[in-house]
C-alpha cells in the first residue's frame, strides 16, 4: 500500500471519528434538552394543577360561608273573618295578621364548581331556589263578637291564619317569585366570586 492511500484512509478515519463525536454530542444535547423540557412541563403542569385546586377551594370556601342564601324576603298582610254559627247564636272574629316569606337557596354547599384548566374561569351550577320559610310575624283581633255558648277558640283562629298564609304564599309563587329568585341568585353568586380573580364567572341552574 502506498503512502497516499494510507493518508487517505487515515484522513477518512479521523473525519468519521470527528463526525461520530459531533453526532454524539448533538444527540446528548437533544436528550438533555428534551429531559429538561419534560421536567419543566411536568413541574408547570403540577403547579397549574395546584393553582386550579387552590382556586376551586377558594370558591368552595366562599360559597360555604353563605350556607342558606336568602334572595327575597317579602312581607305581606291580610285580614280574615272567622265566623261560627251555633244553634241559637253566632260568633265572629276579624283578625289582622302579617307574615314574612323567604325565598332562596337552602344549601349553597350543593353547588357544583368547575374551574378551567388555566384557572382563569369558573362555572358554578346552583340548585333551583325554593321557598325557605313563611312565618307569621304578628296577629291582632280587632273586632269580635263572642257568645257564652258559642265562642271561637284560639286554635280555630290559628288554623284560619295558617290556611290564609298558605294561600298568600301560593299567590306570590304563582306570580313568578322563584323565577326572579333564580335570576337574582346567578347575579349574587357571580358578584361574590369575581373578587377571587377570575376573568369569567358563569352561573347556571342545575
PDB file of N, CA and C in Angstrom, residues 138-174:
ATOM      1  N   UNK A 138     -97.016  38.826  63.130  1.00  0.00           N
ATOM      2  CA  UNK A 138     -97.929  39.432  64.111  1.00  0.00           C
ATOM      3  C   UNK A 138     -99.368  39.088  63.769  1.00  0.00           C
ATOM      4  N   UNK A 139    -100.210  39.131  64.762  1.00  0.00           N
ATOM      5  CA  UNK A 139    -101.642  38.936  64.548  1.00  0.00           C
ATOM      6  C   UNK A 139    -102.399  39.725  65.619  1.00  0.00           C
ATOM      7  N   UNK A 140    -103.555  40.210  65.203  1.00  0.00           N
ATOM      8  CA  UNK A 140    -104.343  41.054  66.117  1.00  0.00           C
ATOM      9  C   UNK A 140    -105.825  40.864  65.831  1.00  0.00           C
ATOM     10  N   UNK A 141    -106.585  40.591  66.869  1.00  0.00           N
ATOM     11  CA  UNK A 141    -108.045  40.531  66.758  1.00  0.00           C
ATOM     12  C   UNK A 141    -108.565  41.934  67.058  1.00  0.00           C
ATOM     13  N   UNK A 142    -109.109  42.602  66.037  1.00  0.00           N
ATOM     14  CA  UNK A 142    -109.537  43.985  66.276  1.00  0.00           C
ATOM     15  C   UNK A 142    -111.052  44.152  66.252  1.00  0.00           C
ATOM     16  N   UNK A 143    -111.770  43.083  66.022  1.00  0.00           N
ATOM     17  CA  UNK A 143    -113.235  43.148  66.138  1.00  0.00           C
ATOM     18  C   UNK A 143    -113.744  41.733  66.336  1.00  0.00           C
ATOM     19  N   UNK A 144    -114.623  41.567  67.278  1.00  0.00           N
ATOM     20  CA  UNK A 144    -115.148  40.223  67.508  1.00  0.00           C
ATOM     21  C   UNK A 144    -116.491  40.290  68.214  1.00  0.00           C
ATOM     22  N   UNK A 145    -117.195  39.205  68.073  1.00  0.00           N
ATOM     23  CA  UNK A 145    -118.460  39.043  68.791  1.00  0.00           C
ATOM     24  C   UNK A 145    -118.522  37.600  69.274  1.00  0.00           C
ATOM     25  N   UNK A 146    -118.473  37.445  70.559  1.00  0.00           N
ATOM     26  CA  UNK A 146    -118.434  36.116  71.154  1.00  0.00           C
ATOM     27  C   UNK A 146    -119.687  35.901  72.021  1.00  0.00           C
ATOM     28  N   UNK A 147    -120.161  34.696  72.037  1.00  0.00           N
ATOM     29  CA  UNK A 147    -121.305  34.326  72.884  1.00  0.00           C
ATOM     30  C   UNK A 147    -120.851  33.294  73.900  1.00  0.00           C
ATOM     31  N   UNK A 148    -121.565  33.261  74.982  1.00  0.00           N
ATOM     32  CA  UNK A 148    -121.190  32.370  76.073  1.00  0.00           C
ATOM     33  C   UNK A 148    -121.116  30.915  75.612  1.00  0.00           C
ATOM     34  N   UNK A 149    -122.093  30.507  74.829  1.00  0.00           N
ATOM     35  CA  UNK A 149    -122.125  29.104  74.415  1.00  0.00           C
ATOM     36  C   UNK A 149    -121.658  28.897  72.967  1.00  0.00           C
ATOM     37  N   UNK A 150    -121.087  29.927  72.408  1.00  0.00           N
ATOM     38  CA  UNK A 150    -120.622  29.810  71.026  1.00  0.00           C
ATOM     39  C   UNK A 150    -119.401  30.720  70.844  1.00  0.00           C
ATOM     40  N   UNK A 151    -118.258  30.226  71.253  1.00  0.00           N
ATOM     41  CA  UNK A 151    -117.037  31.020  71.220  1.00  0.00           C
ATOM     42  C   UNK A 151    -116.059  30.470  70.164  1.00  0.00           C
ATOM     43  N   UNK A 152    -115.268  31.374  69.614  1.00  0.00           N
ATOM     44  CA  UNK A 152    -114.229  30.993  68.657  1.00  0.00           C
ATOM     45  C   UNK A 152    -112.926  30.839  69.430  1.00  0.00           C
ATOM     46  N   UNK A 153    -112.386  29.640  69.405  1.00  0.00           N
ATOM     47  CA  UNK A 153    -111.187  29.360  70.187  1.00  0.00           C
ATOM     48  C   UNK A 153    -109.900  29.793  69.488  1.00  0.00           C
ATOM     49  N   UNK A 154    -108.828  29.809  70.273  1.00  0.00           N
ATOM     50  CA  UNK A 154    -107.513  30.206  69.751  1.00  0.00           C
ATOM     51  C   UNK A 154    -107.050  29.285  68.631  1.00  0.00           C
ATOM     52  N   UNK A 155    -107.299  27.990  68.765  1.00  0.00           N
ATOM     53  CA  UNK A 155    -106.874  27.035  67.736  1.00  0.00           C
ATOM     54  C   UNK A 155    -107.603  27.278  66.427  1.00  0.00           C
ATOM     55  N   UNK A 156    -108.873  27.663  66.518  1.00  0.00           N
ATOM     56  CA  UNK A 156    -109.640  27.944  65.300  1.00  0.00           C
ATOM     57  C   UNK A 156    -109.071  29.166  64.576  1.00  0.00           C
ATOM     58  N   UNK A 157    -108.687  30.165  65.351  1.00  0.00           N
ATOM     59  CA  UNK A 157    -108.070  31.348  64.755  1.00  0.00           C
ATOM     60  C   UNK A 157    -106.729  30.962  64.100  1.00  0.00           C
ATOM     61  N   UNK A 158    -105.933  30.180  64.821  1.00  0.00           N
ATOM     62  CA  UNK A 158    -104.640  29.745  64.309  1.00  0.00           C
ATOM     63  C   UNK A 158    -104.799  28.963  63.001  1.00  0.00           C
ATOM     64  N   UNK A 159    -105.755  28.051  62.958  1.00  0.00           N
ATOM     65  CA  UNK A 159    -105.981  27.237  61.759  1.00  0.00           C
ATOM     66  C   UNK A 159    -106.360  28.106  60.559  1.00  0.00           C
ATOM     67  N   UNK A 160    -107.193  29.120  60.816  1.00  0.00           N
ATOM     68  CA  UNK A 160    -107.607  30.005  59.718  1.00  0.00           C
ATOM     69  C   UNK A 160    -106.444  30.843  59.208  1.00  0.00           C
ATOM     70  N   UNK A 161    -105.603  31.288  60.116  1.00  0.00           N
ATOM     71  CA  UNK A 161    -104.434  32.074  59.709  1.00  0.00           C
ATOM     72  C   UNK A 161    -103.475  31.194  58.902  1.00  0.00           C
ATOM     73  N   UNK A 162    -103.261  29.947  59.330  1.00  0.00           N
ATOM     74  CA  UNK A 162    -102.391  29.032  58.604  1.00  0.00           C
ATOM     75  C   UNK A 162    -102.883  28.812  57.177  1.00  0.00           C
ATOM     76  N   UNK A 163    -104.190  28.629  57.036  1.00  0.00           N
ATOM     77  CA  UNK A 163    -104.765  28.430  55.699  1.00  0.00           C
ATOM     78  C   UNK A 163    -104.605  29.687  54.850  1.00  0.00           C
ATOM     79  N   UNK A 164    -104.799  30.853  55.482  1.00  0.00           N
ATOM     80  CA  UNK A 164    -104.695  32.117  54.750  1.00  0.00           C
ATOM     81  C   UNK A 164    -103.255  32.389  54.314  1.00  0.00           C
ATOM     82  N   UNK A 165    -102.297  32.085  55.186  1.00  0.00           N
ATOM     83  CA  UNK A 165    -100.901  32.362  54.825  1.00  0.00           C
ATOM     84  C   UNK A 165    -100.428  31.425  53.712  1.00  0.00           C
ATOM     85  N   UNK A 166    -100.941  30.185  53.686  1.00  0.00           N
ATOM     86  CA  UNK A 166    -100.591  29.268  52.610  1.00  0.00           C
ATOM     87  C   UNK A 166    -101.168  29.761  51.283  1.00  0.00           C
ATOM     88  N   UNK A 167    -102.376  30.288  51.347  1.00  0.00           N
ATOM     89  CA  UNK A 167    -102.993  30.843  50.139  1.00  0.00           C
ATOM     90  C   UNK A 167    -102.199  32.050  49.634  1.00  0.00           C
ATOM     91  N   UNK A 168    -101.742  32.881  50.567  1.00  0.00           N
ATOM     92  CA  UNK A 168    -100.938  34.049  50.180  1.00  0.00           C
ATOM     93  C   UNK A 168     -99.629  33.612  49.524  1.00  0.00           C
ATOM     94  N   UNK A 169     -98.998  32.583  50.083  1.00  0.00           N
ATOM     95  CA  UNK A 169     -97.751  32.076  49.524  1.00  0.00           C
ATOM     96  C   UNK A 169     -97.971  31.516  48.120  1.00  0.00           C
ATOM     97  N   UNK A 170     -99.059  30.791  47.932  1.00  0.00           N
ATOM     98  CA  UNK A 170     -99.362  30.219  46.615  1.00  0.00           C
ATOM     99  C   UNK A 170     -99.538  31.324  45.569  1.00  0.00           C
ATOM    100  N   UNK A 171    -100.182  32.412  45.959  1.00  0.00           N
ATOM    101  CA  UNK A 171    -100.393  33.520  45.026  1.00  0.00           C
ATOM    102  C   UNK A 171     -99.063  34.183  44.662  1.00  0.00           C
ATOM    103  N   UNK A 172     -98.207  34.384  45.669  1.00  0.00           N
ATOM    104  CA  UNK A 172     -96.908  35.024  45.421  1.00  0.00           C
ATOM    105  C   UNK A 172     -96.042  34.146  44.528  1.00  0.00           C
ATOM    106  N   UNK A 173     -96.035  32.848  44.773  1.00  0.00           N
ATOM    107  CA  UNK A 173     -95.239  31.926  43.951  1.00  0.00           C
ATOM    108  C   UNK A 173     -95.775  31.862  42.528  1.00  0.00           C
ATOM    109  N   UNK A 174     -97.101  31.923  42.389  1.00  0.00           N
ATOM    110  CA  UNK A 174     -97.707  31.890  41.054  1.00  0.00           C
ATOM    111  C   UNK A 174     -97.322  33.109  40.231  1.00  0.00           C
TER     112      UNK A 174
END
